[in-house]
């Protein structure tokens, strides 16, 4: 539990310092459904055959497979950063409560 002002300040700074990375990862993950549709459509239009064959080619395309791999890594990074941010926020909240109780 945080009762140390320096640790609370560090948690606050870590939270603030991670804002941009959190925003970028969040946007990347939220845009994934749209991006996958665009990648699949591009590959679908380049391929030939039946609709099922073209869909299979689109899902197996290098661009699509690479994006899914990158998305998986980004989602892991996002969830880890989100958990850290929640911990930092909890530390700040605990420090606030302890500080308020000291003033009583």
XYZ file of C-alpha atoms in Angstrom:
104
model
C 0.000 0.000 0.000
C 1.261 3.468 -0.835
C 1.804 5.800 2.053
C 4.950 7.329 0.595
C 4.535 10.620 -1.264
C 7.387 9.815 -3.642
C 5.842 6.496 -4.683
C 2.493 8.170 -5.238
C 4.143 10.838 -7.356
C 5.959 8.172 -9.385
C 2.694 6.300 -9.964
C 1.077 9.551 -11.093
C 4.006 10.302 -13.418
C 3.958 6.781 -14.865
C 0.250 7.156 -15.521
C 0.771 10.502 -17.246
C 3.805 9.297 -19.204
C 1.860 6.364 -20.633
C -1.043 8.458 -21.979
C 0.236 8.713 -25.561
C 1.226 5.054 -25.855
C -2.106 4.019 -24.352
C -3.989 6.239 -26.807
C -2.095 4.882 -29.808
C -2.532 1.243 -28.790
C -6.187 1.803 -27.989
C -6.833 3.398 -31.388
C -4.918 0.645 -33.203
C -6.949 -2.071 -31.491
C -10.256 -0.231 -32.036
C -9.523 0.263 -35.751
C -8.648 -3.423 -36.258
C -12.097 -4.515 -37.527
C -12.052 -1.795 -40.186
C -8.448 -2.448 -41.152
C -8.982 -6.193 -41.511
C -11.933 -5.527 -43.816
C -9.810 -3.251 -45.990
C -6.932 -5.723 -46.193
C -9.274 -8.596 -47.025
C -11.091 -6.533 -49.664
C -7.825 -5.532 -51.317
C -6.656 -9.152 -51.464
C -10.096 -10.355 -52.531
C -10.114 -7.996 -55.515
C -6.637 -9.098 -56.616
C -7.484 -12.812 -56.585
C -9.537 -14.905 -58.983
C -11.774 -17.936 -58.665
C -15.021 -18.566 -56.888
C -16.131 -16.305 -54.056
C -15.098 -18.928 -51.492
C -11.663 -19.301 -53.118
C -11.185 -15.536 -53.225
C -12.193 -15.215 -49.564
C -9.759 -17.966 -48.616
C -6.995 -16.238 -50.578
C -7.808 -12.949 -48.856
C -7.568 -14.555 -45.399
C -4.309 -16.287 -46.315
C -2.691 -13.215 -47.894
C 0.645 -12.059 -46.519
C -0.759 -8.623 -45.659
C -3.662 -10.094 -43.702
C -1.533 -12.645 -41.835
C 1.053 -9.966 -40.961
C -1.647 -7.581 -39.737
C -3.224 -10.260 -37.537
C 0.194 -11.094 -36.051
C 0.900 -7.401 -35.399
C -2.593 -6.932 -33.982
C -2.092 -9.839 -31.596
C 1.131 -8.283 -30.296
C -0.505 -4.867 -30.003
C -3.448 -6.319 -28.074
C -1.077 -8.003 -25.625
C 0.870 -4.740 -25.195
C -2.393 -2.832 -24.774
C -3.732 -5.186 -22.093
C -0.429 -5.125 -20.194
C -0.299 -1.323 -20.323
C -3.963 -1.114 -19.306
C -3.286 -3.324 -16.273
C -0.278 -1.200 -15.300
C -2.332 1.989 -15.638
C -5.056 0.533 -13.430
C -2.431 -0.361 -10.817
C -0.913 3.108 -10.949
C -4.365 4.652 -10.615
C -5.123 2.437 -7.615
C -1.842 3.480 -5.990
C -2.728 7.153 -6.439
C -6.256 6.555 -5.078
C -4.898 4.705 -2.033
C -2.395 7.486 -1.377
C -5.218 10.046 -1.638
C -7.291 8.138 0.896
C -4.383 7.705 3.301
C -3.487 11.406 2.966
C -7.064 12.471 3.602
C -7.241 10.240 6.679
C -4.053 11.808 8.041
C -5.623 15.271 7.832
C -8.620 14.273 9.944
